[in-house]
Every structure is written in C-alpha cells, then in structure tokens.
XYZ file of C-alpha atoms in Angstrom:
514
model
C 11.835 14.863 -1.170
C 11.635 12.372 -3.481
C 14.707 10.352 -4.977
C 16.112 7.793 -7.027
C 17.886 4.760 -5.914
C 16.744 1.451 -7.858
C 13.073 1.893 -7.494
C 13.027 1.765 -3.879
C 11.215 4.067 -1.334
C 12.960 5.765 1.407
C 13.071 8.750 3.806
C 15.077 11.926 3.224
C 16.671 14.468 5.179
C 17.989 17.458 4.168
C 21.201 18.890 6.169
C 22.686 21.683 4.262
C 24.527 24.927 4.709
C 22.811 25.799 1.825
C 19.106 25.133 2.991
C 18.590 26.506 6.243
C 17.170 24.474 9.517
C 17.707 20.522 8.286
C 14.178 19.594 7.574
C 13.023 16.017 7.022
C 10.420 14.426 4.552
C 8.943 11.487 3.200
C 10.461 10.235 -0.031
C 9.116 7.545 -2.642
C 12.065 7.120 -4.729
C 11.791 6.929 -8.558
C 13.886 6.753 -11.310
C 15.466 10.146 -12.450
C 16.995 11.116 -15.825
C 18.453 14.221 -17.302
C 17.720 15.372 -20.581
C 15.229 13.364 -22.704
C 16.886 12.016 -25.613
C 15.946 11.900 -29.605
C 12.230 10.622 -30.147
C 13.275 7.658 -32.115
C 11.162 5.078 -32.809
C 12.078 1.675 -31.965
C 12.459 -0.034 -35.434
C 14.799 2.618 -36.276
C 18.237 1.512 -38.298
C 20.972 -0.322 -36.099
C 23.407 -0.800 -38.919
C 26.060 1.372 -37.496
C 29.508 -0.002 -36.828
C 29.589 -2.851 -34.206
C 25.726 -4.366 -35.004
C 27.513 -7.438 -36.036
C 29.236 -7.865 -33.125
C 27.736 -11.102 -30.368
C 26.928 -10.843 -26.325
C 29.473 -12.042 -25.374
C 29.677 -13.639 -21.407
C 33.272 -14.711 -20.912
C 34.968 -11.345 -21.872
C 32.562 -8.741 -21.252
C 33.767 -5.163 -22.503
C 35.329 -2.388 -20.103
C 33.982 0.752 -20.470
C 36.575 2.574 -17.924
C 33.982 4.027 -15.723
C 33.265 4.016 -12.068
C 31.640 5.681 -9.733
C 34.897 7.303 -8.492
C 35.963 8.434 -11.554
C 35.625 12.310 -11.493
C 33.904 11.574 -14.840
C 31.411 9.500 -14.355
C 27.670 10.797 -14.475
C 27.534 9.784 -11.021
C 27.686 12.278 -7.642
C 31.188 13.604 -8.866
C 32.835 11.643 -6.018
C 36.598 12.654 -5.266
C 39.547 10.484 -7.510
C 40.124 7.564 -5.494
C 41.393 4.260 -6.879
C 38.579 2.538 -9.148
C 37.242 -0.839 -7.294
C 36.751 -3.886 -9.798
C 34.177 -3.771 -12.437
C 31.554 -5.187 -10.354
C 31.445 -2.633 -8.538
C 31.031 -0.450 -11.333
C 27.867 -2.211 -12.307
C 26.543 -2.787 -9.213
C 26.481 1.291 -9.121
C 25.234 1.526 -12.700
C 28.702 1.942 -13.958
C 28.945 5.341 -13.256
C 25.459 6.242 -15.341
C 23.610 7.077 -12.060
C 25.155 6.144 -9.327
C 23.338 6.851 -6.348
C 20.129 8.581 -7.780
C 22.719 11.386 -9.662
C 22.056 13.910 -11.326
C 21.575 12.878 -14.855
C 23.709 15.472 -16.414
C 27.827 14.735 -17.150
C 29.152 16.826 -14.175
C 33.218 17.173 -15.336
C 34.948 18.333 -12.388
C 38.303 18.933 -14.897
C 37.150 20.948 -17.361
C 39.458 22.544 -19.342
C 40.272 26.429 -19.319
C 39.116 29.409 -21.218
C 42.221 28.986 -23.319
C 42.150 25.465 -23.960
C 44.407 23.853 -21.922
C 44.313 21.157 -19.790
C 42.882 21.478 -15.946
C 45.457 21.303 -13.479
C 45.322 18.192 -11.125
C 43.216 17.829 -8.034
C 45.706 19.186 -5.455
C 47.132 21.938 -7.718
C 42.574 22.658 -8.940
C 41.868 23.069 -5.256
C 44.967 25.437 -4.784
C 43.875 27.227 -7.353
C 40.282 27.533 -6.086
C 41.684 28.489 -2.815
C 43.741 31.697 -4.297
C 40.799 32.790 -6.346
C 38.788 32.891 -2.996
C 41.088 34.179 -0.960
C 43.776 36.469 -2.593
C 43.772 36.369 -6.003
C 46.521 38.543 -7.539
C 45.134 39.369 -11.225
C 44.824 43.570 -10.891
C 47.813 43.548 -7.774
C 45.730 46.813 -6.151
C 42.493 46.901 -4.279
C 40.123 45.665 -6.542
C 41.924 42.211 -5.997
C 39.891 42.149 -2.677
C 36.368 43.186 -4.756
C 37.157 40.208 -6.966
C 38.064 37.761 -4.030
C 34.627 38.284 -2.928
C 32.836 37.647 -6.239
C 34.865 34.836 -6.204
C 33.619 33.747 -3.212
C 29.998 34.520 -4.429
C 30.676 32.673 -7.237
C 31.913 29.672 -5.534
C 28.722 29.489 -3.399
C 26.623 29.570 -5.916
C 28.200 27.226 -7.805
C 28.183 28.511 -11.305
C 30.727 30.611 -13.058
C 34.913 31.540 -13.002
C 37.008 32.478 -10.746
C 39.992 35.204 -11.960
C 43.209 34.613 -9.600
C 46.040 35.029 -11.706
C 46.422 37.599 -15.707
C 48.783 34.196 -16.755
C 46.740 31.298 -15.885
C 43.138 30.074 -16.703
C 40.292 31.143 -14.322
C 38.983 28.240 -12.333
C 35.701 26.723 -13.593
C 32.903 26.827 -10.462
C 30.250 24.051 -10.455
C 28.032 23.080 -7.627
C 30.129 20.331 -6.887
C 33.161 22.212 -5.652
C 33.849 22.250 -1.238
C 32.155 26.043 -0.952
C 28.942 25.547 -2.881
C 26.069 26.653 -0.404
C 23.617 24.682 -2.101
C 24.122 20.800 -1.100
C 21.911 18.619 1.848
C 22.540 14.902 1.822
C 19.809 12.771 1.844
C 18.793 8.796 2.088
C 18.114 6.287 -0.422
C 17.293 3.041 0.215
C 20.355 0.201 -0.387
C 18.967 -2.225 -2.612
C 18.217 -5.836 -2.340
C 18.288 -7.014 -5.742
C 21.221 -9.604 -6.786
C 23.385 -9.564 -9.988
C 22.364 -13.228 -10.490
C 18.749 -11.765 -10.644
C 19.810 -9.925 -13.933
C 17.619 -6.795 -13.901
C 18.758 -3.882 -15.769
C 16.679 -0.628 -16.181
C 16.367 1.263 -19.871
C 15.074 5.011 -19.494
C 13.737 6.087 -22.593
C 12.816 9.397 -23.629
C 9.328 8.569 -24.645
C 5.616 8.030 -22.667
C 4.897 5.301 -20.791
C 1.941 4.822 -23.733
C 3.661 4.954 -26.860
C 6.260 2.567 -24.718
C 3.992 -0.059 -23.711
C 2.480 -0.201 -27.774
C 5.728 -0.548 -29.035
C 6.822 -2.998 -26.230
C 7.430 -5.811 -28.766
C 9.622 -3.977 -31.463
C 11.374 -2.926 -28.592
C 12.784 -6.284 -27.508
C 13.367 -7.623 -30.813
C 15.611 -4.504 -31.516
C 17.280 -5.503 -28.054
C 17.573 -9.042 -28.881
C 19.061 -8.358 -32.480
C 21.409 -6.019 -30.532
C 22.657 -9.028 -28.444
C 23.583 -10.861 -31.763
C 19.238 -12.237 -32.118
C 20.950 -15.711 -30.881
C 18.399 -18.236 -30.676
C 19.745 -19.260 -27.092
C 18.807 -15.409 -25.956
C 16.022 -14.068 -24.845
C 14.447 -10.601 -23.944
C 12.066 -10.162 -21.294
C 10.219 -7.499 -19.457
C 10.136 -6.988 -15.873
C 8.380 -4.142 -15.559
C 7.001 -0.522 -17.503
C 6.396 2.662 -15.219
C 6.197 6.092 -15.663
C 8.540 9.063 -14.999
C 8.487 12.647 -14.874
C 8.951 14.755 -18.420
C 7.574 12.083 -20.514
C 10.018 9.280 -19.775
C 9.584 5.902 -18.975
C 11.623 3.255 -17.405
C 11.895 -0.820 -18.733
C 13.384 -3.058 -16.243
C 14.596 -5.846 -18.411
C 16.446 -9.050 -18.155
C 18.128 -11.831 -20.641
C 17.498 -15.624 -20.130
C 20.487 -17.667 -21.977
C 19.142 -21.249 -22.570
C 21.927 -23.985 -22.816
C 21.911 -26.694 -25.159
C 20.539 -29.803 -22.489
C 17.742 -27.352 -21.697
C 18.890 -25.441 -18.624
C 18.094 -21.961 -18.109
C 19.625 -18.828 -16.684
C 19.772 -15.448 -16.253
C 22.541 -13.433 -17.665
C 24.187 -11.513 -15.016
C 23.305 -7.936 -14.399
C 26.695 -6.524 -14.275
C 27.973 -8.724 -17.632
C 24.675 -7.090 -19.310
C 25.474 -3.546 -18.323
C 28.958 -3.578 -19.504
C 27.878 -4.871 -22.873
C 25.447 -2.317 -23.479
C 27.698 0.524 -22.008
C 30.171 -0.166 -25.136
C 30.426 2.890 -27.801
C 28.853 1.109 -30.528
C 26.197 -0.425 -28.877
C 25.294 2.668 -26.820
C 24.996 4.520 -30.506
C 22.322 2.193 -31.668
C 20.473 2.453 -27.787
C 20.100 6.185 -28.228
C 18.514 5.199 -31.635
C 15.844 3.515 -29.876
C 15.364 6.552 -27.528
C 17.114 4.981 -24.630
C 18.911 7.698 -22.506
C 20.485 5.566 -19.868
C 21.285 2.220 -18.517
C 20.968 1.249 -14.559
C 22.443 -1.622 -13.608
C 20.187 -2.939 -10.805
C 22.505 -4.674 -8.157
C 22.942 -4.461 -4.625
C 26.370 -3.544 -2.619
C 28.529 -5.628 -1.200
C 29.362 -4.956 2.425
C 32.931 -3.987 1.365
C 31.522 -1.470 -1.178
C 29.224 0.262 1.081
C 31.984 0.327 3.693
C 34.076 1.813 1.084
C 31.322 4.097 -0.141
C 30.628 5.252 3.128
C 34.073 5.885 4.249
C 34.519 8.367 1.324
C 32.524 11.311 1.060
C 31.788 12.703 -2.357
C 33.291 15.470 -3.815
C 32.212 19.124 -2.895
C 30.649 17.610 0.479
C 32.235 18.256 3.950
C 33.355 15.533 5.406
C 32.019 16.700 8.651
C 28.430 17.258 7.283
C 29.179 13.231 5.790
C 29.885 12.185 8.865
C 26.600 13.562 10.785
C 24.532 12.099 7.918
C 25.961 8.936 8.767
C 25.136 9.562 12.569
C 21.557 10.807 11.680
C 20.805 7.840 9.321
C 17.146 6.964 10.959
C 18.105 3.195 9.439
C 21.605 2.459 8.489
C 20.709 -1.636 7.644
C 18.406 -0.168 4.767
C 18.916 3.701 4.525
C 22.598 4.789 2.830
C 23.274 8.771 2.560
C 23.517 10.211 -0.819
C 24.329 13.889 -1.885
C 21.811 16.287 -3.235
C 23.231 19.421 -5.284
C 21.806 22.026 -6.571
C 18.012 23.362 -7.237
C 17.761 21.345 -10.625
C 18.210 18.028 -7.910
C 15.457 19.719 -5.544
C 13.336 20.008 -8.893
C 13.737 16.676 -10.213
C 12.988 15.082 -7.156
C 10.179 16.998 -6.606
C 8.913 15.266 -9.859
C 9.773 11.980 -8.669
C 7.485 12.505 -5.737
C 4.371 13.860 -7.681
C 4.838 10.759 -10.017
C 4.811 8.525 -6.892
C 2.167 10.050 -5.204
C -0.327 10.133 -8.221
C 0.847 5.790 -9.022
C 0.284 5.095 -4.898
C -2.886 7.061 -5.028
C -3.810 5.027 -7.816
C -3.199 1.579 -6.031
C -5.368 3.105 -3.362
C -8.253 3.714 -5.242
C -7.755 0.197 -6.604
C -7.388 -1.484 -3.507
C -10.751 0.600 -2.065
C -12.614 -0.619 -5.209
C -11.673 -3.713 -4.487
C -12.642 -3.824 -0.787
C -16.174 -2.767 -1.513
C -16.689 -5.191 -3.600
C -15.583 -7.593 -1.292
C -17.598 -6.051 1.386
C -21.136 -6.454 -1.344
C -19.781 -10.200 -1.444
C -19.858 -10.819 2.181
C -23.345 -8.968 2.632
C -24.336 -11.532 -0.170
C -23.014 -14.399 1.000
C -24.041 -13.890 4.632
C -27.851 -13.628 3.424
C -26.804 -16.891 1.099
C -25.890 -18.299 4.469
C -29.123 -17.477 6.056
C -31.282 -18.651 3.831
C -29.678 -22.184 3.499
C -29.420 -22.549 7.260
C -33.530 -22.227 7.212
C -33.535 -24.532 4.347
C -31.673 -26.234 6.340
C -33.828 -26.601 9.239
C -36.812 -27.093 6.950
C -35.272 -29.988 5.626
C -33.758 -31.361 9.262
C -37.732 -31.353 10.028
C -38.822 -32.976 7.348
C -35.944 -36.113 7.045
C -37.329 -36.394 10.864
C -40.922 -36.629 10.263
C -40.452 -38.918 7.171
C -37.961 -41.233 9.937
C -40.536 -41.372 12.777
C -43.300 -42.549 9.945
C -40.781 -44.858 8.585
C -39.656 -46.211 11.819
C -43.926 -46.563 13.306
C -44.220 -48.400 10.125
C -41.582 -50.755 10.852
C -42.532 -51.076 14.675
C -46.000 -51.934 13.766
C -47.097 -55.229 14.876
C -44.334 -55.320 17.325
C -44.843 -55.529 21.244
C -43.240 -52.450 23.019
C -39.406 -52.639 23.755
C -37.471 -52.443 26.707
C -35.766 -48.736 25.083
C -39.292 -47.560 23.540
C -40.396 -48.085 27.493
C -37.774 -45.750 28.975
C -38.247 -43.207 25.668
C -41.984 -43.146 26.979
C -41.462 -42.952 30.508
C -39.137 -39.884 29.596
C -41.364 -38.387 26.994
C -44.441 -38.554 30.101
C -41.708 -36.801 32.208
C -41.134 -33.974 30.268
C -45.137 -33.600 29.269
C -46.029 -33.593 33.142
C -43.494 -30.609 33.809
C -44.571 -29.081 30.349
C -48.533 -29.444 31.625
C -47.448 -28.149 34.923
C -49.076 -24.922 35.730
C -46.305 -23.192 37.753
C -43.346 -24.257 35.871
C -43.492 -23.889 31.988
C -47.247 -24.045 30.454
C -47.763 -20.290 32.082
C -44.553 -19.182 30.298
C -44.799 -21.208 27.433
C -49.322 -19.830 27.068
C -47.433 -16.174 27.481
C -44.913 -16.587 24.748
C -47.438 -17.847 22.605
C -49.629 -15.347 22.827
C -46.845 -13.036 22.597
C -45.792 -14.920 18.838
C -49.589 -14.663 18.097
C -49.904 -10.615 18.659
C -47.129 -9.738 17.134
C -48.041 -12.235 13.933
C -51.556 -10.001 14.027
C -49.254 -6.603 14.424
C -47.415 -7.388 11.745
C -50.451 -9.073 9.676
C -52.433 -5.967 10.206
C -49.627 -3.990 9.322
C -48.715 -5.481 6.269
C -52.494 -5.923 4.872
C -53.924 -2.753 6.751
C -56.750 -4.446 8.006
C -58.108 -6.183 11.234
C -57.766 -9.720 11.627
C -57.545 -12.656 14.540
C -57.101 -15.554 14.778
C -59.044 -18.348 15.597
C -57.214 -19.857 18.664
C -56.386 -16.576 20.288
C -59.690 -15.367 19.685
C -60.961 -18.731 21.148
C -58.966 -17.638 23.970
C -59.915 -13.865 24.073
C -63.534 -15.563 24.607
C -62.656 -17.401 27.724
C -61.153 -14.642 28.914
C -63.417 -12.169 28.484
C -66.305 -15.024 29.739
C -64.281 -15.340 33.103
C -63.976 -12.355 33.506
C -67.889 -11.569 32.775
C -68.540 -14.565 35.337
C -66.118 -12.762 37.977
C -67.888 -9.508 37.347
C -71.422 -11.192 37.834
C -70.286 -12.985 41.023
C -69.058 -9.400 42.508
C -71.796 -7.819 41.716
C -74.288 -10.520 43.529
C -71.924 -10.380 46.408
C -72.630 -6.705 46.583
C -76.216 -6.425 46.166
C -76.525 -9.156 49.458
C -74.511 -6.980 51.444
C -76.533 -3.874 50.687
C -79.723 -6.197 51.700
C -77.766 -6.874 54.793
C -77.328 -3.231 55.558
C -80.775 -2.228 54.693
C -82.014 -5.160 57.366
C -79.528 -3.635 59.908
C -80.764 0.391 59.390
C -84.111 -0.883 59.766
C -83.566 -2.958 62.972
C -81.640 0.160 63.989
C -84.681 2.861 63.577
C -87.623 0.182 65.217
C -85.269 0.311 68.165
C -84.717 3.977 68.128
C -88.522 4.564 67.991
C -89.415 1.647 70.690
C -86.856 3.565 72.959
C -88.690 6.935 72.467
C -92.076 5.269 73.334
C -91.280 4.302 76.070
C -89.636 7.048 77.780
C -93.095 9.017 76.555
C-alpha cells in the first residue's frame, strides 16, 4: 500500500476491524493530493489584495492551524492543545499532515438546521444515543432506527436521528465506530527546517510543469515581494497520480556582505499559508503546500502518545507494538476506500519511476560491461606490444653494449656471465633433461602452426625444419627396418644349415641300421 509521508519509502501494514486478517505490504510513499485544482497557467494575474505585501522573516504570519485542530486537512486528530507553530510546519501546518487525506474532513459540522455542532463530549454523547437508544418515534421502530444508526456509523457516511428536537448527528469515517480504518507506516523524515524545502502540488502534468518551470518561479519570487536579495530555486519535479505534479522548492536570502542562506522551511510555509497569498497560489494551479521538516523527539512523543480521532486507542497502541522499525517507521491512520484508492495510485506511480531507474541503471551496466570487453582486448594487445618492444630495446642494448666492449679484453663479470651462460647450454644440450622436452614442444608448436596453416589456407604445407626432421626420421627408421630384416634373413640361413645337418644324420642313421 502505497503512502505519502515527505517523499520517503516505507512499509505498511494494515490492522483494521474494517479489513479483515491484518495483511502487510510493501509501500513506496509518494505525494498524495485531493482534488486537482483550476488549470491556471502560471503567468496568470496576482493583483489581488495582499500582492504588495514583502516575505517577511522576523514576524512570520499565523495561520491558526495545526495538526490537532479538528480542522485541519490533516488525519482529523482529537482537540488537544495546539503545540507551537513549529510544529505546525514541521507537519505541513495542518495541509497534510501525515500523508492525509487531501480533502477538509470537519469533524463539527453544523446540523441540518443550521446550528452550531455541539462540543466534543456532548457530539460523542450524542453519537452514542443515536446508536444505542435513540428516542425520536418513542415505540419500536426506535430499535429499527438504532440499528441503521449503527449501520450508518460503520460505514461512515450519513445521519444519525436520536432525538424529533435536536439535529441528527453528521457520520464521517472518522468517527470511533467506522469499520473502515487500518493504520499503517510512513517513514519519519530526515530533512531539517534549516534545509528549507517546501513541496508545491499543482494540478497540472509533470510536462506542461517542467516547460513552464521558469514562469513558475518568477511568479513565486514576485509573490515573495521579487526582492533582489531572494531567490527561487528548484529542488526537484516528479510526477503524481491524476495529472499532478509535485515542486520541491526552496528560497536562498543573500545578505548584504555576501553571505548566503536558506530561508527556513517552517517561516516559508507560514507565509504562503496566509489568505491572500494562498488566493494568488491557487492561481498558479497550486493545490497545496507541504512543509518538509522532520519531528522533534518531543513531537513524535507527543504524536505518538495521542491517537487520532475515530481510531481505538487499543488498535494505536498495537500499531505502535507492531512497528517493524520504530527509529524510522511512525504509524499513521488510513480511512476509508478513497485512502486505499489513492494510495494505490501512489504505488503504480512508484513502481512505473523505480522501474524506470532500473532500466536505466541495466542500460548503463551493459554498456559498461562492452567497455570492459574493450578495454580488456586494449589491454592485450598493448601487453604484446609490449613484449615486442621489451625484445627489441634488448636486442638494440646487447648490439649497443658488443659495440662498446669491442676492443676490450674480457672482464672479470663477462667471465662469470659466460661460465653461467655454458651452464645453462650444457643442461639445455643435455639429452635426458630438457632438449627431449624442449625437441617435443617444438614439434608440438610446429604441428599445430601446420593445423592451423592448413586450416586457414585449405591446403597442405610443411615446413622446412620439421620436414628436415620428418626425413631423419623416416631414414632411421628405414635403416632400423633394413638392419632387422638382414638380421632375419641370417637366421633363416642358420636354420636352413641346421634342417639340413638334421636330415644327412637322419639318413646316415638309416644306412646303417640297413
């Protein structure tokens, strides 16, 4: 389930009444909106009342909201005392909160009749009677109505009838009974107010923004009084869901010795939350400002310690438990199907951007991978140029150095270089030690060189040396062959001598005895 919580990514668990078995998913956080505002362009006319009016740093403007105020635009959180106005920006100043629900949720509405809502303790008295004995018809169809009530309640949408004299109570999916809730995780971000980021969502493409880029922070800068010591810049452009697109911005204020800094976050945000200056953002089709800040320990304590309104405390406090990272993971509330929906969007929109870094990154890893084939055969080929060379400086220093040496009588080193030299040639010459294996691997070299000749040219050819070789060889062998063959014929001519002294002696003997 994908969610919003300053552009970070995070994990999210649903744990509902609402929702059946908690189930747990993988969430890329984005930044969600409600309803797209006016197509404006951004040159339109800012001349409305306030345009006049500087940035001012040292008394920046109070809007009154906070994210405990039950009417902020944040999670409808229950009244509680508002915290100081940096806490208010550091939440987006009750614009979004914790990844809300982009839509005004106003848990006082007023009555069918016109009147004002009843407080919190009397509103959830109320609600309490309508569910369980509301006295409007004083028969039995009181109980038929206590249980559409009820229905009512858990759906979150409609009125509840408890008394003929009072107004009906107003059911939204943020009162305690609403079946439809889960509380999920966003991750607590790590961005600092001195850092000065603040996000725009504007109701137009991520296209027509980026063209328009330019117009768009002069209009911002003329907002801010077009001071020559301010200045506009972009942090970022991205793409949401519906056609939006949010501009992470900040404001560099250059002092007169040259110094530079950036303009707080939170002194930003409240400047741009005032009525006249929102007017002329929705003229430039900007439908919300985010105030990118992280909490303080104290807030989060104090966030975390309350749990919003319409959530169970007990269902609050095993989302705390449950948190699979409470140093970067804080629980946030997720109402209603219109939530499921948009975050749902948020998680295409992440999915298609990461898939496109993907296919970016894999692009760029084959070419790196054709780079290193290249270079390694680069490598290669210079090492055997390399060798070539080495062979040549060599044969170009021992004809350098004989020329030198001529004339001179033979030195005491040259001596010992020759005696070694002799050494080596005598075990090299030997015939059981290396000539044998070094004849073998020649003629080894020397076939395969006629393989691969013969392959290459498709014809028969040898060369001189081996067939030199072949030719003694074969002439040894010839000689071998001739020397058998004499050795043979002598024996037969010594048998033939022995079968013929054999039958004289056999016919003597017969003679004899005749």
């Amino acid at each position: 389930m994908a969610f919003n919580f300053g552009g970070a990514s995070g994990s999210a668990s649903l744990t509902g009444t609402g929702f059946g078995a908690p189930t747990t998913t993988s969430a890329s956080t984005g930044f969600g909106f409600g309803t797209a505002g006016a197509f404006g362009g951004f040159g339109s006319t800012t001349t409305s009342a306030g345009t006049g009016s500087s940035f001012s740093f040292s008394t920046p403007a109070n809007t009154g909201s906070s994210l405990f105020n039950t009417q902020s635009k944040g999670f409808g959180f229950s009244s509680a005392p508002a915290p100081a106005s940096g806490f208010t920006g550091a939440l987006g100043g009750g614009a979004l909160g914790f990844g809300g629900f982009g839509a005004l949720q106003n848990t006082q509405q007023g009555g069918v009749f016109g009147q004002q809502a009843p407080p919190p303790c009397s509103q959830l008295f109320n609600t309490a009677s309508a569910l369980s004995a509301p006295a409007v018809l004083s028969d039995e169809r009181d109980s038929i109505l206590a249980r559409w009530n009820q229905l009512q309640a858990f759906w979150g949408i409609g009125r509840g009838y408890y008394c003929s004299t009072t107004p009906p109570v107003e059911f939204s999916q943020e009162n305690p009974f609403c079946r439809f809730k889960a509380v999920g995780y966003s991750c607590v971000p790590d961005v600092r107010d001195e850092d000065g980021l603040l996000a725009l969502a504007l109701g137009k493409r991520e296209a027509d923004v980026r063209l328009q880029q330019q117009q768009l922070v002069e209009s911002l800068h003329k907002l801010l009084g077009g001071a020559h010591t301010l200045s506009v810049n972009v942090e970022g452009v991205r793409a949401l869901p519906d056609d939006q697109t949010e501009v992470i911005i900040y404001v560099v204020e250059r002092s007169p010795n040259g110094s530079s800094k950036r303009v707080p976050a939170s002194t930003l945000y409240n400047f741009l939350e005032q009525v006249n200056i929102k007017t002329q953002l929705q003229q430039l089709s900007v439908i919300m400002t985010v105030s990118r800040t992280a909490l303080s320990p104290a807030q989060l304590k104090q966030l975390l310690q309350n749990p919003p309104a319409g959530v169970d405390p007990i269902i609050w406090e095993q989302a705390k438990v449950d948190n699979p990272d409470p140093e970067k993971l804080i629980p946030v509330p997720m109402v209603g199907f219109r939530e499921l929906l948009r975050r749902l969007k948020i998680q295409e929109q992440m999915t298609k951007q990461h898939q496109t870094r993907v296919d970016i990154i894999s692009t760029d890893i084959s070419e790196l991978q054709r780079n290193q084939a290249t270079t390694a055969a680069k490598i290669t080929q210079y090492k055997r140029k390399l060798m070539d060379l080495s062979h040549r400086v060599l044969q170009v220093l021992i004809r350098q150095e004989v020329q030198r040496k001529s004339g001179y009588a033979v030195q005491l080193d040259e001596e010992h270089l020759r005696v070694q030299l002799e050494t080596i040639q005598s075990e090299l010459n030997a015939p059981t030690q290396f000539k044998g294996r070094l004849n073998e691997l020649m003629s080894q070299i020397r076939m395969q060189n006629h393989f691969g000749a013969v392959r290459a040219e498709e014809r028969y050819r040898v060369d001189a040396d081996l067939l030199r070789e072949i030719r003694q060889h074969l002439k040894h062998q010839q000689e071998g062959l001739s020397h058998l063959i004499s050795v043979i014929k002598d024996d037969l001519d010594d048998i033939k001598t022995i079968e013929d002294g054999l039958h004289d002696s056999v016919h003597t003997r017969s003679s004899k005895l005749s």
